[in-house]
mmCIF file of C-alpha atoms and ligand atoms in Angstrom:
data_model
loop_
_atom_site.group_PDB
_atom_site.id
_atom_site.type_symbol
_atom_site.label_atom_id
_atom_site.label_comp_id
_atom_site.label_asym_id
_atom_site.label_seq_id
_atom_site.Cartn_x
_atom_site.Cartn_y
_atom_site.Cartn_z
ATOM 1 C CA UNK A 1 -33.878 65.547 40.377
ATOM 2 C CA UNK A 2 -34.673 63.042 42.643
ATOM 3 C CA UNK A 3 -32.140 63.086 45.704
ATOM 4 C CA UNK A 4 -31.132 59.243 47.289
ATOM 5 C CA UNK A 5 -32.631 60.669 50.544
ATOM 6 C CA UNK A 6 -36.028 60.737 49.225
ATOM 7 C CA UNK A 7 -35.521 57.744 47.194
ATOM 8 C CA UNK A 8 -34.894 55.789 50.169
ATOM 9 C CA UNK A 9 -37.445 57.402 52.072
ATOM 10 C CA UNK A 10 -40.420 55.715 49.798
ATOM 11 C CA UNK A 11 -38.210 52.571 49.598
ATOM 12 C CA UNK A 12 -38.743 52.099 53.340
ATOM 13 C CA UNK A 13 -41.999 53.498 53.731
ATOM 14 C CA UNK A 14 -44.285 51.173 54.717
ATOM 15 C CA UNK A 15 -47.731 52.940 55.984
ATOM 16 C CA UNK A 16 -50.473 53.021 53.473
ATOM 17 C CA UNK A 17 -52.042 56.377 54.602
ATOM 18 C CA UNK A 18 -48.465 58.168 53.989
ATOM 19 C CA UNK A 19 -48.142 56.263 50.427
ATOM 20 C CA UNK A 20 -50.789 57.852 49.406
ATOM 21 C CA UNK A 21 -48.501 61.083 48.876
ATOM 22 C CA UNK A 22 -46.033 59.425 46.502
ATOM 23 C CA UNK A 23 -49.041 57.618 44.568
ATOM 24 C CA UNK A 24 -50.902 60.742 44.226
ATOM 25 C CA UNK A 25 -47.204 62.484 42.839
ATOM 26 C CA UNK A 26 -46.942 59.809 40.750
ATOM 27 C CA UNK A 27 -50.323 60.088 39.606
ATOM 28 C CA UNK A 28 -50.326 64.223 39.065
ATOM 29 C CA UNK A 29 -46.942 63.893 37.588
ATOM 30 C CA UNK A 30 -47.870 61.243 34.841
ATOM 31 C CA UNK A 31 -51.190 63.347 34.024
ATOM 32 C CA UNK A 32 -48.780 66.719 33.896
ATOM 33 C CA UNK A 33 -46.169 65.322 31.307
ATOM 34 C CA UNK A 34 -47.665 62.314 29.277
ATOM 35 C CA UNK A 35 -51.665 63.275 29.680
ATOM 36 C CA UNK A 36 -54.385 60.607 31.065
ATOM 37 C CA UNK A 37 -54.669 58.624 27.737
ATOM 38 C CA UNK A 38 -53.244 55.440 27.916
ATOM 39 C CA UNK A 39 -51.333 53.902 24.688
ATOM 40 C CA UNK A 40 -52.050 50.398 23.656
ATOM 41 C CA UNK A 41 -48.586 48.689 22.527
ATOM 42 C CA UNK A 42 -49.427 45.640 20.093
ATOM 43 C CA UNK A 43 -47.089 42.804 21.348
ATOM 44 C CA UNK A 44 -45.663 39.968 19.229
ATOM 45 C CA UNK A 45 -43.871 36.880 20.610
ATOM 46 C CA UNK A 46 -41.746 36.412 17.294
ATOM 47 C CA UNK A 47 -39.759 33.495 18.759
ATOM 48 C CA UNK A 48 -39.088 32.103 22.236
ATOM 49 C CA UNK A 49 -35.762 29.973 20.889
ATOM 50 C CA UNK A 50 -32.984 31.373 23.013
ATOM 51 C CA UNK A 51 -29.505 30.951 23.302
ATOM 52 C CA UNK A 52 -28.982 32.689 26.602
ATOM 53 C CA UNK A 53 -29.018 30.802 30.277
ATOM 54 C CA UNK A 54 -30.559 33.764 32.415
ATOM 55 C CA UNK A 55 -31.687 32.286 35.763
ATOM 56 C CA UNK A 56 -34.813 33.875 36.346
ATOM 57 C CA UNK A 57 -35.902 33.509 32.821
ATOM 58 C CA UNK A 58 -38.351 30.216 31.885
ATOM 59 C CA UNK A 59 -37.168 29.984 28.022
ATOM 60 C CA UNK A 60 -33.375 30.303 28.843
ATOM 61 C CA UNK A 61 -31.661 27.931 26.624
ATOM 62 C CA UNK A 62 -31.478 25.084 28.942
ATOM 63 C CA UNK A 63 -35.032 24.234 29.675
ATOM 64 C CA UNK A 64 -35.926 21.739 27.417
ATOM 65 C CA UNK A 65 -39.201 21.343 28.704
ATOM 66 C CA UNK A 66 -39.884 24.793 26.192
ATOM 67 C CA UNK A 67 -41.880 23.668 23.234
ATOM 68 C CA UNK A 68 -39.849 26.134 20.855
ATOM 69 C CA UNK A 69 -41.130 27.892 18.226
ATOM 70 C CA UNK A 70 -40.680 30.912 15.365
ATOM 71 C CA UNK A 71 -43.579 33.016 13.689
ATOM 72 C CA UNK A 72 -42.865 33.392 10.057
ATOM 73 C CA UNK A 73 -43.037 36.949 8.052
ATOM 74 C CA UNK A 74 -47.109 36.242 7.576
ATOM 75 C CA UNK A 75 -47.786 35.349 10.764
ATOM 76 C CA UNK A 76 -46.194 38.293 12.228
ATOM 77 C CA UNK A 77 -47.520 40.838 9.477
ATOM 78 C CA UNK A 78 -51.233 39.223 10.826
ATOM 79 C CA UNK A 79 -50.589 40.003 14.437
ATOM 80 C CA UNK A 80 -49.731 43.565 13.171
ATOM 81 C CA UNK A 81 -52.753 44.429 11.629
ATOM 82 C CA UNK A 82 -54.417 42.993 14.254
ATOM 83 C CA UNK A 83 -52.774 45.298 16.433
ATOM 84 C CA UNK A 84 -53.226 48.322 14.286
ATOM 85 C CA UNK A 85 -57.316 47.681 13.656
ATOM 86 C CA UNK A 86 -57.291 46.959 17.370
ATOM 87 C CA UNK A 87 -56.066 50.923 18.073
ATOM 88 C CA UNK A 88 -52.549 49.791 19.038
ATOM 89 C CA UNK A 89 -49.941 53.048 17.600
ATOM 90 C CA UNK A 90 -46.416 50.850 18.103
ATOM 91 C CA UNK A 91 -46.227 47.548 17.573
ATOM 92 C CA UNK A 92 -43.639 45.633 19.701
ATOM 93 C CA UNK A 93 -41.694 42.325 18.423
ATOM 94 C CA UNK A 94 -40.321 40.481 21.277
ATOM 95 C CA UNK A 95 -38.220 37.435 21.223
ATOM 96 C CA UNK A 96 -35.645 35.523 22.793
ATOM 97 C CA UNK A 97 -31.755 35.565 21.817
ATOM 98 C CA UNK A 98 -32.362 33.597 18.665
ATOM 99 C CA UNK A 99 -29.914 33.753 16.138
ATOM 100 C CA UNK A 100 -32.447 31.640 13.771
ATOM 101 C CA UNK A 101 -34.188 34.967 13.834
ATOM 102 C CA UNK A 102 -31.975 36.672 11.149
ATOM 103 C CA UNK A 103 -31.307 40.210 10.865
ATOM 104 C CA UNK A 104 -32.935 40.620 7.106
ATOM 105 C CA UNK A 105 -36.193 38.370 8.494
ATOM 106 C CA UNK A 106 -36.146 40.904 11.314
ATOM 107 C CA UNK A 107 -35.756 44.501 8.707
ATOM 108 C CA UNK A 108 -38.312 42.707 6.403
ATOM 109 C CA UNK A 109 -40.753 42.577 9.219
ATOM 110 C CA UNK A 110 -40.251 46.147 10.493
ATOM 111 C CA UNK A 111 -40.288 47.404 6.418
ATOM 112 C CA UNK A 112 -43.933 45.456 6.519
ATOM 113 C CA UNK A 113 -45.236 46.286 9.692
ATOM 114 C CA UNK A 114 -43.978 50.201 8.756
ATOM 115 C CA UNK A 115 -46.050 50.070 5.625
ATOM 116 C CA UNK A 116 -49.120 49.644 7.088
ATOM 117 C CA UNK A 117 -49.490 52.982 8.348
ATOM 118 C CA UNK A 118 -48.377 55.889 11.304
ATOM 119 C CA UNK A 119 -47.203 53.066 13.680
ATOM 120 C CA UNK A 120 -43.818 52.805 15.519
ATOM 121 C CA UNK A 121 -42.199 49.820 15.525
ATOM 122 C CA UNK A 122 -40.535 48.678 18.973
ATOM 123 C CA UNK A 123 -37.675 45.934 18.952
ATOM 124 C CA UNK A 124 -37.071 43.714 22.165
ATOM 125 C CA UNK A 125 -34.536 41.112 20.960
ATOM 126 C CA UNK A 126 -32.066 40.498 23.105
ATOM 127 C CA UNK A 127 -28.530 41.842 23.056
ATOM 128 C CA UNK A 128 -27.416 41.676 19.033
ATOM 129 C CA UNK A 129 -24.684 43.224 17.105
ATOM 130 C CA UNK A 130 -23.999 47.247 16.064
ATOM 131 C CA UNK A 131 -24.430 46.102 12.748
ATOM 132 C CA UNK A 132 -28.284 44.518 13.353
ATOM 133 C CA UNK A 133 -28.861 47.264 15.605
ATOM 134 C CA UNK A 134 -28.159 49.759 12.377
ATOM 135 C CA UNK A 135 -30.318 47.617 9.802
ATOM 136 C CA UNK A 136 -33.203 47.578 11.597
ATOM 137 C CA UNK A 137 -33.008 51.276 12.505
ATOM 138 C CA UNK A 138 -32.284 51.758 8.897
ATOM 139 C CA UNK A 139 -35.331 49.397 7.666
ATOM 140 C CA UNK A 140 -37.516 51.961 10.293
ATOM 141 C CA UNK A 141 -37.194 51.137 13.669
ATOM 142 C CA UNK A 142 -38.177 53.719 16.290
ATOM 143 C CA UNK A 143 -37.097 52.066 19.653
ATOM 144 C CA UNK A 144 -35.516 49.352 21.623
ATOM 145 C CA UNK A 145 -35.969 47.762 25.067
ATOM 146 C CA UNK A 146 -33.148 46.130 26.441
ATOM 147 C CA UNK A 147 -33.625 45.831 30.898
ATOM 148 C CA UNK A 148 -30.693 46.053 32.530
ATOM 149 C CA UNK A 149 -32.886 44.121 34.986
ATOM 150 C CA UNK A 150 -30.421 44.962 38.481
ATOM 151 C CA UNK A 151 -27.585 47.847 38.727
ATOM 152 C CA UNK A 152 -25.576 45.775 40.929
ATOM 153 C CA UNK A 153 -23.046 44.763 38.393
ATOM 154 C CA UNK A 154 -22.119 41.064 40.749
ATOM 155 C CA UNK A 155 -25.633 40.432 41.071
ATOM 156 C CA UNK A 156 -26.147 40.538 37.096
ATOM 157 C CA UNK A 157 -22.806 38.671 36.582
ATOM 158 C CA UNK A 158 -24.527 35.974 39.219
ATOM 159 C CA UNK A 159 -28.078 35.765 37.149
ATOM 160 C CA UNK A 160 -26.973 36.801 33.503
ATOM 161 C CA UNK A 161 -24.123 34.486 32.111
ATOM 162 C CA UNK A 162 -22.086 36.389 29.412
ATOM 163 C CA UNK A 163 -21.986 33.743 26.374
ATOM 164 C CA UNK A 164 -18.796 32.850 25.450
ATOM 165 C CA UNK A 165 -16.262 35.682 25.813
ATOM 166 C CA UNK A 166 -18.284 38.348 25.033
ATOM 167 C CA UNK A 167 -19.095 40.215 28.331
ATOM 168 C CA UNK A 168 -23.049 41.455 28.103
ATOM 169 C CA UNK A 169 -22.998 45.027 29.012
ATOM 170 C CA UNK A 170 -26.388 46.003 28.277
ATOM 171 C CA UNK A 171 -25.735 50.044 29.868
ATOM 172 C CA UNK A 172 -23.187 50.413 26.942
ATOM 173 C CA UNK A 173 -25.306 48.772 24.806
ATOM 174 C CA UNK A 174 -27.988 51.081 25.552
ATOM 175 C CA UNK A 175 -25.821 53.990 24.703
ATOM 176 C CA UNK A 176 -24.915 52.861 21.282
ATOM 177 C CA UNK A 177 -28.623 52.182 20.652
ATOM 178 C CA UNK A 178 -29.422 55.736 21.491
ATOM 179 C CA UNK A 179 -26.585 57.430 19.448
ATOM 180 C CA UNK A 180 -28.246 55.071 16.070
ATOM 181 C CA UNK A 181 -31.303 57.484 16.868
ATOM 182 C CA UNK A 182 -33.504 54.820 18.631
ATOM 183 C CA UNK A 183 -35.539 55.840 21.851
ATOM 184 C CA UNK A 184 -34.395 53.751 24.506
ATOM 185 C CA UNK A 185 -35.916 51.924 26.896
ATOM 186 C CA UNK A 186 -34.591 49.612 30.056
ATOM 187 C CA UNK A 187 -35.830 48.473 33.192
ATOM 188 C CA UNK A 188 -35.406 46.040 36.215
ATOM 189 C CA UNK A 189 -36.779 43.167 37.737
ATOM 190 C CA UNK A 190 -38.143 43.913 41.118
ATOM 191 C CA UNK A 191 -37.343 41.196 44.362
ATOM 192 C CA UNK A 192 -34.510 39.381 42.065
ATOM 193 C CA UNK A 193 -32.863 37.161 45.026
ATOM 194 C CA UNK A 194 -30.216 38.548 46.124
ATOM 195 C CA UNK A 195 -31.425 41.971 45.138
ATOM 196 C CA UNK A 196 -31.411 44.573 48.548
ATOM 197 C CA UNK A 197 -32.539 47.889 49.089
ATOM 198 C CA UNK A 198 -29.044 49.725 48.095
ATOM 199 C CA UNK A 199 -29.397 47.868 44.958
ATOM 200 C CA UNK A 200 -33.139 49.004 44.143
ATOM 201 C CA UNK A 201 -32.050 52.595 45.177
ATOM 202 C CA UNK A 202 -29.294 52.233 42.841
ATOM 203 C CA UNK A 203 -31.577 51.237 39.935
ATOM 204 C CA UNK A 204 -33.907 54.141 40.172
ATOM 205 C CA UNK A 205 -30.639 56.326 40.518
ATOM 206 C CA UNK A 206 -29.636 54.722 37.304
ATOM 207 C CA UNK A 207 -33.122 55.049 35.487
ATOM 208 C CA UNK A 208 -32.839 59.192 36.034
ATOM 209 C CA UNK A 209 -29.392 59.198 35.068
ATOM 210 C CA UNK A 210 -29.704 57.707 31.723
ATOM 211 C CA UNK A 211 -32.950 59.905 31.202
ATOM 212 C CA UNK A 212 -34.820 56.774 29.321
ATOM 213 C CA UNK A 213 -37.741 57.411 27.151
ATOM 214 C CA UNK A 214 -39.181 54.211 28.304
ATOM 215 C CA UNK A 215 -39.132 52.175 31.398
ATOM 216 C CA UNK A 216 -40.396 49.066 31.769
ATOM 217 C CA UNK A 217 -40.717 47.599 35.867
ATOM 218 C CA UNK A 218 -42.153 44.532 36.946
ATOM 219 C CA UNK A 219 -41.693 41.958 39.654
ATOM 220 C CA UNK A 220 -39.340 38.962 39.638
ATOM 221 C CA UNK A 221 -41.844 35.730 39.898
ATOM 222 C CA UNK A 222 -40.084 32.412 40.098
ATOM 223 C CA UNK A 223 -40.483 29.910 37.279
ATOM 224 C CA UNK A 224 -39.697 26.287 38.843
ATOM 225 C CA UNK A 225 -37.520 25.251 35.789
ATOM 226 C CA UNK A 226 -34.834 27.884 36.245
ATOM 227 C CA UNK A 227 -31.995 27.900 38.500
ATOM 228 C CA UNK A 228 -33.484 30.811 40.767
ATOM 229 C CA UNK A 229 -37.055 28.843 40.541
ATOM 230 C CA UNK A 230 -35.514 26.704 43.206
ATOM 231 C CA UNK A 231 -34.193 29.023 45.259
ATOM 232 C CA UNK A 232 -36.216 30.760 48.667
ATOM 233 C CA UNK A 233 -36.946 34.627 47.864
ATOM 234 C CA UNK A 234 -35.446 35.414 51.161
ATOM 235 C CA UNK A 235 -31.909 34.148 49.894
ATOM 236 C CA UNK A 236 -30.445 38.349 50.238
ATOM 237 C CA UNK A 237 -31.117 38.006 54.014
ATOM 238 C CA UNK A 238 -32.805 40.564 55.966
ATOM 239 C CA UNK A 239 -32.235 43.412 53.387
ATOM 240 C CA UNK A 240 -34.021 41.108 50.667
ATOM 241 C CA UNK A 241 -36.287 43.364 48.131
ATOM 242 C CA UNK A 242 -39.505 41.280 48.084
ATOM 243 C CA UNK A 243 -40.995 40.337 44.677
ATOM 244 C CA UNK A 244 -44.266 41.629 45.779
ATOM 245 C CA UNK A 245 -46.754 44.526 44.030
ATOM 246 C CA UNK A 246 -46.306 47.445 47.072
ATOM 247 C CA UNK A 247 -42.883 47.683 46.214
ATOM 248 C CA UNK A 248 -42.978 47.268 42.128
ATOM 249 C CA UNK A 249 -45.213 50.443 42.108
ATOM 250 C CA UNK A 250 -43.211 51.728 44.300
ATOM 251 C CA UNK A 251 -40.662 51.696 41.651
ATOM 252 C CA UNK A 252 -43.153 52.797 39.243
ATOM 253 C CA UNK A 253 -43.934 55.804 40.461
ATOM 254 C CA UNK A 254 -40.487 56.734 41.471
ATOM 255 C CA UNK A 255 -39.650 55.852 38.011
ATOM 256 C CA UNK A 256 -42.456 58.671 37.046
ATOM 257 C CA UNK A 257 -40.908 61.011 39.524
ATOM 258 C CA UNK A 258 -37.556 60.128 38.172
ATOM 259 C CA UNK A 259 -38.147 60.553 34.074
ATOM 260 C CA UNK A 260 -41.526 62.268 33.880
ATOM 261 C CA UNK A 261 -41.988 62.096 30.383
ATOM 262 C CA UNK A 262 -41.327 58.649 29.832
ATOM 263 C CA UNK A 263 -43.524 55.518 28.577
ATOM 264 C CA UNK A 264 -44.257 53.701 31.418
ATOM 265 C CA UNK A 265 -46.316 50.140 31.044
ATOM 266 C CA UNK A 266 -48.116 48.796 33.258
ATOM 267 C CA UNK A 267 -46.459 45.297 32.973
ATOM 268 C CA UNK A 268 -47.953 42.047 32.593
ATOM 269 C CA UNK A 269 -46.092 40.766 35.681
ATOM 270 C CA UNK A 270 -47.197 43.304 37.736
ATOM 271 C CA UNK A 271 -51.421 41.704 36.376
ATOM 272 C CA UNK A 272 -49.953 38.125 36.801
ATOM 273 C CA UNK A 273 -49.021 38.752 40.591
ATOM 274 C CA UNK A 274 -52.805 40.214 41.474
ATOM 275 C CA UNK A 275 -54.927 39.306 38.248
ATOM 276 C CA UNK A 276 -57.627 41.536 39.682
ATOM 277 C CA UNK A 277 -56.021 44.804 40.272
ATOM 278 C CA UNK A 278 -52.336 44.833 39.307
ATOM 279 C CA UNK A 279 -53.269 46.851 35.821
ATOM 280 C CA UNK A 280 -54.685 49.278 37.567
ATOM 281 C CA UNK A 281 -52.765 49.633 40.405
ATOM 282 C CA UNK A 282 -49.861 50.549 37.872
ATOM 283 C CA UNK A 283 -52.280 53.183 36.063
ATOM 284 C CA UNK A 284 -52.888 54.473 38.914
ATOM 285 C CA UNK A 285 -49.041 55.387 40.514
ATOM 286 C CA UNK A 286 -47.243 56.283 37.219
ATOM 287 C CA UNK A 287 -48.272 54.258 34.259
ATOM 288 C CA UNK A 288 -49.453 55.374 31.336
ATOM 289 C CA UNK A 289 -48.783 52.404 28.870
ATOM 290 C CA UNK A 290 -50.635 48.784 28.696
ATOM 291 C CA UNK A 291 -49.132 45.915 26.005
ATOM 292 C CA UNK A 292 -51.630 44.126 24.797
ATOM 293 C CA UNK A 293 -50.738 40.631 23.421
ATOM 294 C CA UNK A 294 -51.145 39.829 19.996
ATOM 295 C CA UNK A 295 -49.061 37.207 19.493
ATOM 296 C CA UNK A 296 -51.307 33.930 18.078
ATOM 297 C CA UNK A 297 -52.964 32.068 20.520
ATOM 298 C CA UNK A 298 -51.705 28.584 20.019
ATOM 299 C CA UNK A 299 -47.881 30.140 20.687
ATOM 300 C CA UNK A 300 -48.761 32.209 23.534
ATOM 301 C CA UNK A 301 -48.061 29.229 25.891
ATOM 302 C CA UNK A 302 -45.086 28.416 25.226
ATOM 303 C CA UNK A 303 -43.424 31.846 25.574
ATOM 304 C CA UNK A 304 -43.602 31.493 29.842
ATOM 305 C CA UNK A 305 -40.683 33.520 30.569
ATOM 306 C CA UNK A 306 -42.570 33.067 34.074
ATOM 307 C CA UNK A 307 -45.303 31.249 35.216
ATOM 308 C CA UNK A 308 -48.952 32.615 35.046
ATOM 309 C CA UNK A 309 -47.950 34.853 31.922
ATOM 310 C CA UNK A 310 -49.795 33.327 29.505
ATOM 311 C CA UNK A 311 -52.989 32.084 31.895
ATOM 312 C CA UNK A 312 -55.863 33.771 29.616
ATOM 313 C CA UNK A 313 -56.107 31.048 27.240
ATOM 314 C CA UNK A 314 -58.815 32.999 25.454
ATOM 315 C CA UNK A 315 -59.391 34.329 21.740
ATOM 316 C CA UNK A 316 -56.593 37.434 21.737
ATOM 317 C CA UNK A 317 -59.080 40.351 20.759
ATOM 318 C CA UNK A 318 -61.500 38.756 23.654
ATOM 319 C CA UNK A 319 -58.416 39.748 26.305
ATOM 320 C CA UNK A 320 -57.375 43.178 24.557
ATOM 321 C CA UNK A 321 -61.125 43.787 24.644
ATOM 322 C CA UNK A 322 -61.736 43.582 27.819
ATOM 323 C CA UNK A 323 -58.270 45.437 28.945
ATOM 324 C CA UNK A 324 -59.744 48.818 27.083
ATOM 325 C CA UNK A 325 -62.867 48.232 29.142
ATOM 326 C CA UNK A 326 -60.607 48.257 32.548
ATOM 327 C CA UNK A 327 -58.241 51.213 31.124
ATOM 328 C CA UNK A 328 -62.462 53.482 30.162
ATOM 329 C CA UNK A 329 -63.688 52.340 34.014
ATOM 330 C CA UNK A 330 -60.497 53.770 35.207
ATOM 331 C CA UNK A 331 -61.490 57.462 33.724
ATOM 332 C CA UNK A 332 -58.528 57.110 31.078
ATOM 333 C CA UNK A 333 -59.128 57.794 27.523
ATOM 334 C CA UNK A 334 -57.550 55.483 25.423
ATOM 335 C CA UNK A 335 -54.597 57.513 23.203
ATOM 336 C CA UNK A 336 -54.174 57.604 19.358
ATOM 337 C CA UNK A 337 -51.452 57.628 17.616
ATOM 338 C CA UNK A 338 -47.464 56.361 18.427
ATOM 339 C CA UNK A 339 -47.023 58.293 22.004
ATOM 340 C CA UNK A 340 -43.211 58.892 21.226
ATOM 341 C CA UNK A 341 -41.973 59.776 24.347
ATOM 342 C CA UNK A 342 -40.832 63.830 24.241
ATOM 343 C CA UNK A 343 -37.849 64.253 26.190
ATOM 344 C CA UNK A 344 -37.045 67.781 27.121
ATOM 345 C CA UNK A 345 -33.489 68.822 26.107
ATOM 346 C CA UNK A 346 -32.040 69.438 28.975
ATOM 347 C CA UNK A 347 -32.347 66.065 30.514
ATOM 348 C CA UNK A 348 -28.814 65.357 29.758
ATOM 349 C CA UNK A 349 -27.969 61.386 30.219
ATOM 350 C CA UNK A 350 -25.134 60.339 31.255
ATOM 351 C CA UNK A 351 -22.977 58.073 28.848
ATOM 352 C CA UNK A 352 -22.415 54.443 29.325
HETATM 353 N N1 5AD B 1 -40.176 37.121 36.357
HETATM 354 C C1 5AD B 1 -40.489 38.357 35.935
HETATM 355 N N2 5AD B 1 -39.984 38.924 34.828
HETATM 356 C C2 5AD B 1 -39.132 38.191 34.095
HETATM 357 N N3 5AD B 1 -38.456 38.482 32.965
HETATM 358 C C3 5AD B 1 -37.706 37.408 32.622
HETATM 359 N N4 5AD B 1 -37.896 36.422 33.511
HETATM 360 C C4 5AD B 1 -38.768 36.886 34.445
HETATM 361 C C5 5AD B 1 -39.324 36.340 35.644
HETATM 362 N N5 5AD B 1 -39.044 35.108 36.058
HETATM 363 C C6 5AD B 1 -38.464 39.801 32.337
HETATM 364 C C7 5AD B 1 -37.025 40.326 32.182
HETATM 365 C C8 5AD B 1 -36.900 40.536 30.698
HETATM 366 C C9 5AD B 1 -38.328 40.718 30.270
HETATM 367 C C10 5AD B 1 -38.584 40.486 28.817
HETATM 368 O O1 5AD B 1 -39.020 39.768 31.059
HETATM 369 O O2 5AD B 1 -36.911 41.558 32.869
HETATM 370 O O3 5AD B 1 -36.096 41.642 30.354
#
C-alpha cells in the first residue's frame, strides 16, 4: 500500500541522484511481478469520427480541420494479422466516440480478429452503452481502456463535456466493465492545465484503489486546434503539474509501485515528447508494455489526437521493426503470448 506521504514525497522530489531510488523500485518491482519481457500490443485506429468535444483532444467533434475517416471489417482484419505475424499477443481497436461504428461491426471484428488465433482482443472506444459493453464481451473481448484522464471531478467537468444529459462517469463505468468480466484498464493525462499536485496525488491514490489490470500514463501535449491548445500550461498557477517526461515517469513508476502486476505501456506520448529516449525511459521506471501501430499508413495522419503522434510517416512494419530493436538493446526479451495481467486476490478494489 502506498501511503499519500510517500506519494507526495516522489511528487516533489526533484534531485536526480535521489530519483534514482524510486526508478530503481520501479524497475525491481516491474521485473518481480510482470518479468523483463516486454508485450507488443497491435494497435488499430478503427475510426477517428467523434462525437465528443474533449478540450485537450485534436479529433473532438468540433475540429473540422480532421480529415475523418472509418476502416472497414477487411481493413481492420489486415492490420490484425499484421499484428499477429508481427509477434503482437492482444490486438487493440481504438477509436473515437463514433456511433457510425456500430456495435455488430464492432463484435464482427473482435469474432474475426479472435479467430485468428491465442490473441486478446483490447477495446478503447469511448464511453458506450451496458448493452455494447455485453456484446462485445460476449463476441470475445478480454479488456477495455477507458482513462479517467484527472480525479479531480471539476477539473474533468471543465475539459470533458457530458453530451446531452447523460453525465460521463467513466469510474462507474469502469466498474460495470469489470463486473461483465473484462480486465480493466484507465489512466490520466499528466500536466492537464489546471491539473496541481493534490490532484496528481489523488490520481495515483485512485489507480491503487481500483486495483487496475492496466494503466495507461502519458503527458498532456497541446494540440493548437482545441480549446486547451490555446491556453498557457501554467494556467493552475504555481501548483501547476507540468506536462513534461520527469514527472510522467514519475507517475509510471508510482503506478508500478501502486498495482505491481499491472500492464503498463510505455505510451506513445511519453516517445512524442523526447523521440530519442521517451520509450525507454518508460521501460526503464515501470513499463513493461509498448503499442505498436498498425493502423494503415495513409490513415495514421489523420488520427492526431495531439500533435507529433503520427510523425513517422514510414512503412508500419519499418517503425514496429525498429521499436523491437530498441526494446533487445535495452536487455528485454520480447514476450509471447497475451500477458493477461494476474491480479492477486486480495487486491480488493474499491467499487465505483
Ligand atoms: N495529449 C496527450 N494525450 C491525449 N489524449 C487525448 N488528447 C491528448 C493530448 N492532447 C489521450 C487521452 C485519451 C487517450 C486515447 O489519448 O488520455 O484517453
Amino acid at each position: 500500500m502506498l501511503s499519500r506521504a510517500t506519494i507526495n514525497h516522489w511528487l516533489c522530489e526533484h534531485d536526480p541522484r535521489r530519483l534514482e531510488e524510486l526508478w530503481a523500485e520501479a524497475d525491481r518491482t516491474r521485473s518481480a511481478w510482470v518479468g523483463d519481457a516486454v508485450h507488443l500490443r497491435g494497435l488499430i485506429e478503427v475510426s477517428n469520427h467523434c462525437v465528443r468535444a474533449c478540450h485537450y483532444c485534436g479529433i473532438r467533434a468540433e475540429n473540422a480541420g480532421v480529415t475523418r475517416y472509418r476502416l472497414t471489417h477487411e481493413q481492420v482484419m489486415t492490420a490484425a494479422r499484421a499484428a499477429l505475424a508481427f509477434g503482437c499477443g492482444t490486438v487493440v481497436l481504438q477509436a473515437g466516440e463514433d456511433r457510425g461504428l456500430s456495435a455488430g461491426a464492432v463484435a464482427a471484428m473482435i469474432r474475426g480478429i479472435k479467430a485468428l488465433g491465442d490473441i486478446a482482443v483490447t477495446l478503447s472506444l469511448g464511453e458506450r452503452s451496458d448493452v455494447e459493453f455485453a456484446q462485445w464481451r460476449a463476441a470475445g473481448a478480454d479488456r477495455y481502456l477507458l482513462r479517467i484522464e484527472t480525479s479531480n471531478e471539476t477539473l474533468y467537468r471543465a475539459v470533458h463535456p457530458p453530451r446531452g444529459r447523460q453525465p460521463s462517469e467513466r469510474k462507474a463505468m469502469l466498474a460495470r466493465l469489470r463486473a461483465l468480466g473484462y480486465a480493466i484498464g484507465s489512466g490520466v493525462l499528466v500536466g492537464l492545465p489546471g491539473q496541481t499536485w493534490s490532484d496528481l496525488a489523488d490520481d495515483i491514490v485512485f489507480l491503487e484503489e481500483r486495483a487496475l489490470d492496466m494503466i495507461g500514463v502519458g503527458p498532456f501535449i497541446a494540440h493548437p486546434a482545441t480549446p486547451l491548445g490555446a491556453q498557457p500550461a501554467e494556467a493552475g498557477g504555481t501548483e501547476q503539474v507540468p506536462a513534461d517526461e520527469l514527472t510522467t515517469c514519475k507517475v509510471m513508476a508510482l503506478a508500478r509501485l501502486a498495482c505491481p502486476w499491472a500492464n503498463i505501456p510505455s505510451t506513445t506520448a511519453l516517445s512524442a515528447l523526447d523521440p530519442e529516449r521517451g520509450r525507454e525511459s518508460g521501460l526503464k521506471r515501470g513499463a513493461n508494455v509498448v503499442m505498436p501501430n498498425f493502423t494503415p499508413l495513409p490513415y495514421r495522419a489523420f488520427y492526431e489526437i495531439y500533435p507529433g503522434k503520427a510523425a513517422c510517416g514510414d512503412e508500419p512494419d519499418r517503425v514496429a521493426e525498429r521499436l523491437k530493436d530498441r526494446i533487445t538493446r535495452l536487455g528485454r526479451p520480447i514476450a509471447a503470448g497475451r500477458g493477461d495481467a494476474v491480479r492477486p486476490v486480495e487486491s480488493a478494489p474499491v467499487c465505483a
